[in-house]
Amino acid sequence: MDLQAQLEELKKSTQAQLQAIKAENAKELQDLRVKVLGKKGSLTELLKGLKDLPNELRPVVGKQVNEVRDVLTKAFEEQGKILAAAKIQAQLESESLDVTLPGRKISVGNRHVLSQVTEEIEDIFLGMGFQVVDGYEVEQDYYNFERMNLPKDHPARDMQDTFYISEDILLRTHTSPVQARTLDKHDFSKGPLKMISPGRVFRRDTDDATHSHQFHQIEGLVVGKNISMGDLKGTLEMISKKMFGEDRKIRLRPSYFPFTEPSVEVDVSCFKCGGKGCNVCKKTGWIEILGAGMVHPRVLEMAGVDSEEYSGFAFGLGQERIAMLRYGINDIRGFYQGDSRFTEQFK
Ligand code: DAH
């Protein structure tokens, strides 16, 4: 093939290759340009053949070389523009936004129902001048039992089956040990002790709809001069009304706890039927909500508090029970499973 034909062929084949480049492979355009028009490209290569041509042909073929270069340079430019436009078009299409699609909701969390109940009760007691104190979930047998008037081998220890870590260390079975710890610290020359202590407690129990090996309690303790059963009753009546409604009444039934004397079980008139009897109160008109009593003199004495001069009352309630009653929750396990279908009901 003579040089002129080769030039013509280079032009045609380059044009064909250019057309074939797709938008997503735009980089190939640059490679092809270098291969054809670059310093070491095909056109330069053909140009070398010019010197072997007879004199009269050289200007003709030289002109043809320039033409081919011009045509191809333009073709590269054109195709470059086309590819760039196609790329933008493709991008626009892929990024197109369908404003009629429903938006993705960001889910906002909420306080756990037990935290809500706890905080609500804390607020009520803070308003009455109580302090909120923390206790230890891992506790000494000494505070959990002995200081609560449950010496070793006391039969009432069986009421609270326990997770022992060692002979003297256990997971606390109730929040009552915080009574002993705060009594030890309190300076009675500065006034009476009024505290509540919310927290988690543990018992060796088989989990079912109404039992859990861990649950939550709020302990309450008031110790000072001339504290009477009347103060206990007034305080509990007030909390019951705040928690379950202004027309609630309370009822005290005799009971037994080793750390209180006398001890009572506290019932609130049913908030659903008002006392007539229904499924919530099991037809009795009353719902048991907590245990309480006058602090046993021995509990005071063990803390070095003179039980002739000082007296007090204490109570213990369970947040799960309060929440289950209030919201009609019938399986305690719901509190701990973290299933959003449960937790989101308490937004
Ligand atoms: N500690 C008791 C329990 O877990 C609850 C309780 C009852 C606490 C009476 C008290 C109280 O402070 O006076 O079963």
Short mmCIF file of C-alpha atoms and ligand atoms in Angstrom, two decimals:
data_model
loop_
_atom_site.label_atom_id
_atom_site.label_comp_id
_atom_site.label_asym_id
_atom_site.label_seq_id
_atom_site.Cartn_x
_atom_site.Cartn_y
_atom_site.Cartn_z
CA MET A 1 0.00 0.00 0.00
CA ASP A 2 1.42 3.40 -0.92
CA LEU A 3 1.72 6.20 1.57
CA GLN A 4 -1.37 8.04 0.37
CA ALA A 5 -3.49 4.96 0.75
CA GLN A 6 -2.04 4.34 4.20
CA LEU A 7 -2.90 7.88 5.25
CA GLU A 8 -6.42 7.46 3.96
CA GLU A 9 -6.67 4.16 5.78
CA LEU A 10 -5.39 5.68 9.07
CA LYS A 11 -7.98 8.44 8.79
CA LYS A 12 -10.84 6.04 8.19
CA SER A 13 -9.90 3.54 10.84
CA THR A 14 -9.26 6.24 13.46
CA GLN A 15 -12.64 7.79 12.74
CA ALA A 16 -14.29 4.42 13.08
CA GLN A 17 -12.54 3.70 16.37
CA LEU A 18 -13.48 7.12 17.68
CA GLN A 19 -17.14 6.52 16.96
CA ALA A 20 -16.98 3.24 18.81
CA ILE A 21 -15.79 4.73 22.10
CA LYS A 22 -18.58 4.66 24.69
CA ALA A 23 -19.22 7.37 27.25
CA GLU A 24 -18.23 5.18 30.18
CA ASN A 25 -14.86 4.47 28.52
CA ALA A 26 -13.99 8.14 27.77
CA LYS A 27 -10.42 7.47 28.82
CA GLU A 28 -9.89 5.44 25.65
CA LEU A 29 -10.21 8.66 23.67
CA GLN A 30 -7.03 10.04 25.15
CA ASP A 31 -5.19 6.74 24.56
CA LEU A 32 -6.27 6.68 20.93
CA ARG A 33 -5.23 10.30 20.41
CA VAL A 34 -1.73 9.55 21.69
CA LYS A 35 -1.55 6.42 19.58
CA VAL A 36 -2.52 8.27 16.37
CA LEU A 37 -1.53 11.91 16.77
CA GLY A 38 1.12 11.69 19.47
CA LYS A 39 4.82 12.31 18.96
CA LYS A 40 5.47 8.65 18.48
CA GLY A 41 2.03 8.01 17.00
CA SER A 42 0.99 6.38 13.72
CA LEU A 43 0.87 9.67 11.79
CA THR A 44 4.41 10.59 12.72
CA GLU A 45 5.43 7.11 11.71
CA LEU A 46 3.89 7.55 8.25
CA LEU A 47 5.51 10.95 7.93
CA LYS A 48 8.88 9.26 8.03
CA GLY A 49 8.01 7.65 4.67
CA LEU A 50 7.84 11.12 3.09
CA LYS A 51 11.58 11.31 2.51
CA ASP A 52 11.50 8.21 0.34
CA LEU A 53 8.97 9.70 -2.07
CA PRO A 54 9.90 11.21 -5.41
CA ASN A 55 10.30 15.01 -5.17
CA GLU A 56 7.18 15.94 -7.11
CA LEU A 57 4.95 13.81 -4.86
CA ARG A 58 6.26 15.15 -1.55
CA PRO A 59 4.24 18.43 -1.41
CA VAL A 60 1.07 16.60 -2.39
CA VAL A 61 1.45 13.93 0.25
CA GLY A 62 2.68 16.52 2.79
CA LYS A 63 -0.52 18.44 2.25
CA GLN A 64 -2.49 15.24 2.70
CA VAL A 65 -0.70 14.56 5.97
CA ASN A 66 -1.70 18.01 7.24
CA GLU A 67 -5.26 17.46 6.14
CA VAL A 68 -5.50 14.12 7.87
CA ARG A 69 -4.02 15.67 11.04
CA ASP A 70 -6.54 18.55 10.91
CA VAL A 71 -9.49 16.28 10.25
CA LEU A 72 -8.54 13.89 13.01
CA THR A 73 -7.74 16.65 15.52
CA LYS A 74 -11.19 18.04 14.93
CA ALA A 75 -12.76 14.62 15.16
CA PHE A 76 -11.10 13.99 18.52
CA GLU A 77 -12.37 17.34 19.79
CA GLU A 78 -15.89 16.65 18.56
CA GLN A 79 -16.01 13.18 19.98
CA GLY A 80 -14.56 14.45 23.26
CA LYS A 81 -17.43 16.90 23.57
CA ILE A 82 -19.99 14.26 22.71
CA LEU A 83 -18.61 11.86 25.30
CA ALA A 84 -18.46 14.54 27.99
CA ALA A 85 -22.07 15.47 27.34
CA ALA A 86 -23.12 11.83 27.40
CA LYS A 87 -21.33 11.36 30.70
CA ILE A 88 -23.15 14.29 32.29
CA GLN A 89 -26.44 13.02 30.91
CA ALA A 90 -25.85 9.55 32.33
CA GLN A 91 -24.94 11.04 35.70
CA LEU A 92 -28.05 13.18 35.74
CA GLU A 93 -30.17 10.18 34.96
CA SER A 94 -28.59 8.00 37.60
CA GLU A 95 -28.89 10.71 40.24
CA SER A 96 -32.41 11.66 39.41
CA LEU A 97 -34.60 12.15 42.44
CA ASP A 98 -38.15 10.91 42.62
CA VAL A 99 -39.75 13.47 44.89
CA THR A 100 -42.94 11.42 45.04
CA LEU A 101 -41.25 8.54 46.90
CA PRO A 102 -42.03 8.37 50.64
CA GLY A 103 -39.11 9.68 52.72
CA ARG A 104 -36.98 7.50 54.96
CA LYS A 105 -37.94 8.12 58.56
CA ILE A 106 -35.20 8.67 61.10
CA SER A 107 -36.30 6.79 64.17
CA VAL A 108 -36.00 8.77 67.37
CA GLY A 109 -35.48 6.77 70.54
CA ASN A 110 -37.25 7.31 73.83
CA ARG A 111 -36.63 6.72 77.52
CA HIS A 112 -37.32 3.17 78.62
CA VAL A 113 -40.62 2.87 80.44
CA LEU A 114 -38.82 1.76 83.64
CA SER A 115 -36.59 4.83 83.48
CA GLN A 116 -39.67 6.97 82.98
CA VAL A 117 -41.40 5.49 86.03
CA THR A 118 -38.21 5.82 88.09
CA GLU A 119 -37.69 9.43 87.10
CA GLU A 120 -41.31 10.28 87.80
CA ILE A 121 -41.05 8.87 91.33
CA GLU A 122 -37.70 10.59 91.86
CA ASP A 123 -39.28 13.91 90.88
CA ILE A 124 -42.12 13.45 93.37
CA PHE A 125 -39.73 12.70 96.22
CA LEU A 126 -37.23 15.41 95.27
CA GLY A 127 -40.18 17.78 95.55
CA MET A 128 -40.65 16.62 99.16
CA GLY A 129 -37.02 17.29 100.04
CA PHE A 130 -35.71 13.73 99.72
CA GLN A 131 -32.24 13.02 98.38
CA VAL A 132 -31.72 10.39 95.68
CA VAL A 133 -28.82 8.07 96.47
CA ASP A 134 -27.14 5.20 94.65
CA GLY A 135 -26.30 1.84 96.11
CA TYR A 136 -24.15 -1.11 95.03
CA GLU A 137 -25.51 -3.90 92.87
CA VAL A 138 -22.72 -6.15 94.11
CA GLU A 139 -23.15 -5.97 97.85
CA GLN A 140 -21.84 -7.52 101.01
CA ASP A 141 -23.92 -10.12 102.81
CA TYR A 142 -23.39 -7.88 105.80
CA TYR A 143 -25.35 -4.93 104.36
CA ASN A 144 -27.85 -6.94 102.32
CA PHE A 145 -28.87 -9.19 105.21
CA GLU A 146 -27.19 -8.72 108.58
CA ARG A 147 -27.66 -4.98 108.77
CA MET A 148 -31.26 -5.49 107.69
CA ASN A 149 -31.78 -7.59 110.80
CA LEU A 150 -31.39 -10.87 108.91
CA PRO A 151 -28.52 -12.59 110.72
CA LYS A 152 -26.92 -15.67 109.20
CA ASP A 153 -29.29 -18.66 109.40
CA HIS A 154 -32.31 -16.39 109.85
CA PRO A 155 -35.23 -18.24 108.22
CA ALA A 156 -36.50 -15.06 106.52
CA ARG A 157 -33.40 -15.18 104.28
CA ASP A 158 -35.29 -17.84 102.35
CA MET A 159 -37.73 -15.16 101.17
CA GLN A 160 -34.99 -13.91 98.85
CA ASP A 161 -33.01 -16.61 97.10
CA THR A 162 -29.65 -15.15 96.27
CA PHE A 163 -26.81 -15.11 93.75
CA TYR A 164 -23.67 -15.45 95.85
CA ILE A 165 -20.33 -14.39 94.41
CA SER A 166 -18.43 -15.59 97.44
CA GLU A 167 -19.52 -16.42 100.96
CA ASP A 168 -19.72 -12.73 101.86
CA ILE A 169 -20.41 -11.05 98.52
CA LEU A 170 -23.63 -11.30 96.58
CA LEU A 171 -25.82 -9.59 94.04
CA ARG A 172 -28.13 -7.57 96.24
CA THR A 173 -31.59 -9.06 96.61
CA HIS A 174 -33.21 -5.72 97.41
CA THR A 175 -32.34 -2.03 97.66
CA SER A 176 -32.72 -2.14 101.46
CA PRO A 177 -28.95 -2.32 102.16
CA VAL A 178 -28.80 1.32 101.03
CA GLN A 179 -30.72 2.08 104.24
CA ALA A 180 -27.81 0.88 106.34
CA ARG A 181 -25.21 2.60 104.18
CA THR A 182 -26.94 5.99 104.29
CA LEU A 183 -27.74 5.69 108.02
CA ASP A 184 -24.03 5.11 108.65
CA LYS A 185 -23.14 8.31 106.81
CA HIS A 186 -25.91 10.62 107.91
CA ASP A 187 -25.16 13.45 110.32
CA PHE A 188 -28.35 13.73 112.42
CA SER A 189 -27.25 17.02 113.96
CA LYS A 190 -28.04 18.52 110.56
CA GLY A 191 -31.64 17.23 110.50
CA PRO A 192 -33.61 14.13 109.56
CA LEU A 193 -32.56 11.65 106.88
CA LYS A 194 -34.92 11.53 103.90
CA MET A 195 -33.79 9.49 100.97
CA ILE A 196 -34.89 7.26 98.15
CA SER A 197 -32.62 4.88 96.29
CA PRO A 198 -33.62 3.37 92.95
CA GLY A 199 -31.73 0.49 91.41
CA ARG A 200 -31.48 -3.01 90.10
CA VAL A 201 -31.86 -6.06 92.31
CA PHE A 202 -31.34 -9.78 91.73
CA ARG A 203 -32.91 -13.00 92.88
CA ARG A 204 -32.40 -16.58 91.95
CA ASP A 205 -35.68 -17.07 90.15
CA THR A 206 -36.90 -18.87 87.06
CA ASP A 207 -37.97 -16.24 84.55
CA ASP A 208 -41.60 -16.34 83.49
CA ALA A 209 -44.35 -13.81 82.80
CA THR A 210 -44.29 -12.47 86.36
CA HIS A 211 -40.80 -13.39 87.60
CA SER A 212 -37.41 -12.15 86.53
CA HIS A 213 -34.00 -12.88 88.04
CA GLN A 214 -33.37 -9.15 87.93
CA PHE A 215 -35.76 -6.29 88.41
CA HIS A 216 -35.90 -2.79 89.84
CA GLN A 217 -36.81 -1.34 93.19
CA ILE A 218 -36.97 2.02 94.86
CA GLU A 219 -36.12 2.07 98.52
CA GLY A 220 -37.37 4.88 100.69
CA LEU A 221 -36.18 5.86 104.16
CA VAL A 222 -37.04 8.65 106.55
CA VAL A 223 -35.39 8.77 109.98
CA GLY A 224 -35.61 11.64 112.43
CA LYS A 225 -37.18 12.73 115.69
CA ASN A 226 -40.90 11.99 116.15
CA ILE A 227 -41.40 10.20 112.86
CA SER A 228 -44.59 8.17 113.17
CA MET A 229 -46.72 5.74 111.28
CA GLY A 230 -48.87 8.76 110.36
CA ASP A 231 -45.94 10.19 108.37
CA LEU A 232 -45.58 6.88 106.56
CA LYS A 233 -49.26 6.79 105.72
CA GLY A 234 -49.35 10.40 104.56
CA THR A 235 -46.29 9.96 102.35
CA LEU A 236 -47.61 6.79 100.75
CA GLU A 237 -51.04 8.30 100.18
CA MET A 238 -49.44 11.22 98.42
CA ILE A 239 -47.26 9.05 96.15
CA SER A 240 -50.21 6.77 95.34
CA LYS A 241 -52.35 9.72 94.25
CA LYS A 242 -49.54 11.13 92.11
CA MET A 243 -48.88 7.79 90.47
CA PHE A 244 -52.40 6.42 90.09
CA GLY A 245 -54.77 9.39 90.26
CA GLU A 246 -56.09 11.94 92.76
CA ASP A 247 -59.09 9.92 94.00
CA ARG A 248 -56.99 6.94 95.07
CA LYS A 249 -57.23 5.67 98.64
CA ILE A 250 -54.67 3.50 100.35
CA ARG A 251 -55.04 0.63 102.75
CA LEU A 252 -52.41 -0.82 105.08
CA ARG A 253 -52.41 -4.53 105.86
CA PRO A 254 -50.23 -6.11 108.54
CA SER A 255 -47.24 -7.94 107.15
CA TYR A 256 -43.76 -9.05 108.09
CA PHE A 257 -40.32 -7.76 107.12
CA PRO A 258 -37.35 -8.34 109.40
CA PHE A 259 -36.20 -4.73 109.09
CA THR A 260 -39.49 -3.05 110.01
CA GLU A 261 -41.76 -3.28 113.04
CA PRO A 262 -44.64 -3.01 112.53
CA SER A 263 -44.58 -4.00 108.87
CA VAL A 264 -47.31 -3.33 106.34
CA GLU A 265 -48.33 -4.25 102.86
CA VAL A 266 -49.76 -1.23 101.08
CA ASP A 267 -52.71 -1.46 98.71
CA VAL A 268 -54.09 1.29 96.51
CA SER A 269 -57.74 1.43 95.49
CA CYS A 270 -58.09 0.14 91.95
CA PHE A 271 -57.45 2.87 89.40
CA LYS A 272 -59.41 1.03 86.76
CA CYS A 273 -62.72 0.27 88.46
CA GLY A 274 -62.39 2.71 91.36
CA GLY A 275 -62.85 -0.11 93.88
CA LYS A 276 -65.88 -1.93 92.50
CA GLY A 277 -63.82 -4.94 91.42
CA CYS A 278 -62.46 -5.78 87.98
CA ASN A 279 -59.81 -7.87 86.21
CA VAL A 280 -56.94 -5.51 87.19
CA CYS A 281 -57.67 -5.74 90.93
CA LYS A 282 -58.78 -9.37 90.68
CA LYS A 283 -62.28 -8.38 91.86
CA THR A 284 -61.00 -7.10 95.22
CA GLY A 285 -61.04 -3.37 94.50
CA TRP A 286 -57.47 -3.10 95.83
CA ILE A 287 -54.03 -3.47 94.27
CA GLU A 288 -50.93 -4.24 96.29
CA ILE A 289 -48.17 -1.79 95.38
CA LEU A 290 -45.44 -1.91 98.00
CA GLY A 291 -44.09 -3.06 101.34
CA ALA A 292 -43.33 -0.67 104.17
CA GLY A 293 -43.08 -0.25 107.90
CA MET A 294 -41.50 1.53 110.83
CA VAL A 295 -37.74 1.03 110.83
CA HIS A 296 -36.84 -1.74 113.27
CA PRO A 297 -35.01 -0.34 116.31
CA ARG A 298 -32.26 -2.88 115.74
CA VAL A 299 -31.59 -1.47 112.25
CA LEU A 300 -31.14 1.96 113.83
CA GLU A 301 -28.98 0.67 116.66
CA MET A 302 -26.67 -1.22 114.29
CA ALA A 303 -26.05 2.14 112.57
CA GLY A 304 -25.26 3.76 115.90
CA VAL A 305 -28.53 5.69 115.91
CA ASP A 306 -30.30 5.91 119.26
CA SER A 307 -33.66 4.22 118.76
CA GLU A 308 -35.08 5.93 121.86
CA GLU A 309 -34.51 9.32 120.32
CA TYR A 310 -34.95 8.57 116.65
CA SER A 311 -37.54 6.67 114.68
CA GLY A 312 -38.37 6.29 111.04
CA PHE A 313 -40.26 4.59 108.29
CA ALA A 314 -39.14 2.75 105.20
CA PHE A 315 -40.73 1.40 102.08
CA GLY A 316 -39.77 -0.59 99.03
CA LEU A 317 -41.57 -0.65 95.70
CA GLY A 318 -40.95 -2.35 92.38
CA GLN A 319 -40.94 -0.25 89.21
CA GLU A 320 -41.86 -3.22 87.01
CA ARG A 321 -44.98 -3.82 89.06
CA ILE A 322 -45.98 -0.14 88.92
CA ALA A 323 -45.43 -0.03 85.14
CA MET A 324 -47.26 -3.33 84.56
CA LEU A 325 -50.28 -2.14 86.53
CA ARG A 326 -50.35 1.27 84.96
CA TYR A 327 -49.92 0.24 81.35
CA GLY A 328 -51.53 -3.20 81.46
CA ILE A 329 -48.28 -5.00 80.64
CA ASN A 330 -48.79 -8.72 81.23
CA ASP A 331 -45.30 -10.14 80.69
CA ILE A 332 -42.37 -8.82 82.70
CA ARG A 333 -39.89 -10.12 80.11
CA GLY A 334 -40.99 -7.36 77.73
CA PHE A 335 -39.00 -4.84 79.80
CA TYR A 336 -35.68 -6.50 79.10
CA GLN A 337 -35.88 -7.75 75.52
CA GLY A 338 -35.34 -4.38 73.84
CA ASP A 339 -37.96 -5.14 71.19
CA SER A 340 -38.86 -1.76 69.70
CA ARG A 341 -42.47 -2.85 69.26
CA PHE A 342 -42.60 -2.86 73.07
CA THR A 343 -40.36 0.08 73.90
CA GLU A 344 -41.87 2.46 71.36
CA GLN A 345 -45.27 2.21 72.97
CA PHE A 346 -43.99 4.41 75.76
CA LYS A 347 -42.96 7.44 73.71
N1 DAH B 1 -36.84 -5.13 100.77
C1 DAH B 1 -38.21 -5.61 100.60
C2 DAH B 1 -38.23 -6.65 99.48
O1 DAH B 1 -37.40 -6.59 98.61
C3 DAH B 1 -39.14 -4.50 100.27
C4 DAH B 1 -39.34 -3.62 101.42
C5 DAH B 1 -40.36 -3.89 102.33
C6 DAH B 1 -38.51 -2.55 101.67
C7 DAH B 1 -40.58 -3.10 103.41
C8 DAH B 1 -38.71 -1.74 102.76
C9 DAH B 1 -39.76 -2.03 103.64
O2 DAH B 1 -37.94 -0.69 103.04
O3 DAH B 1 -39.96 -1.24 104.72
O4 DAH B 1 -39.09 -7.50 99.48
#
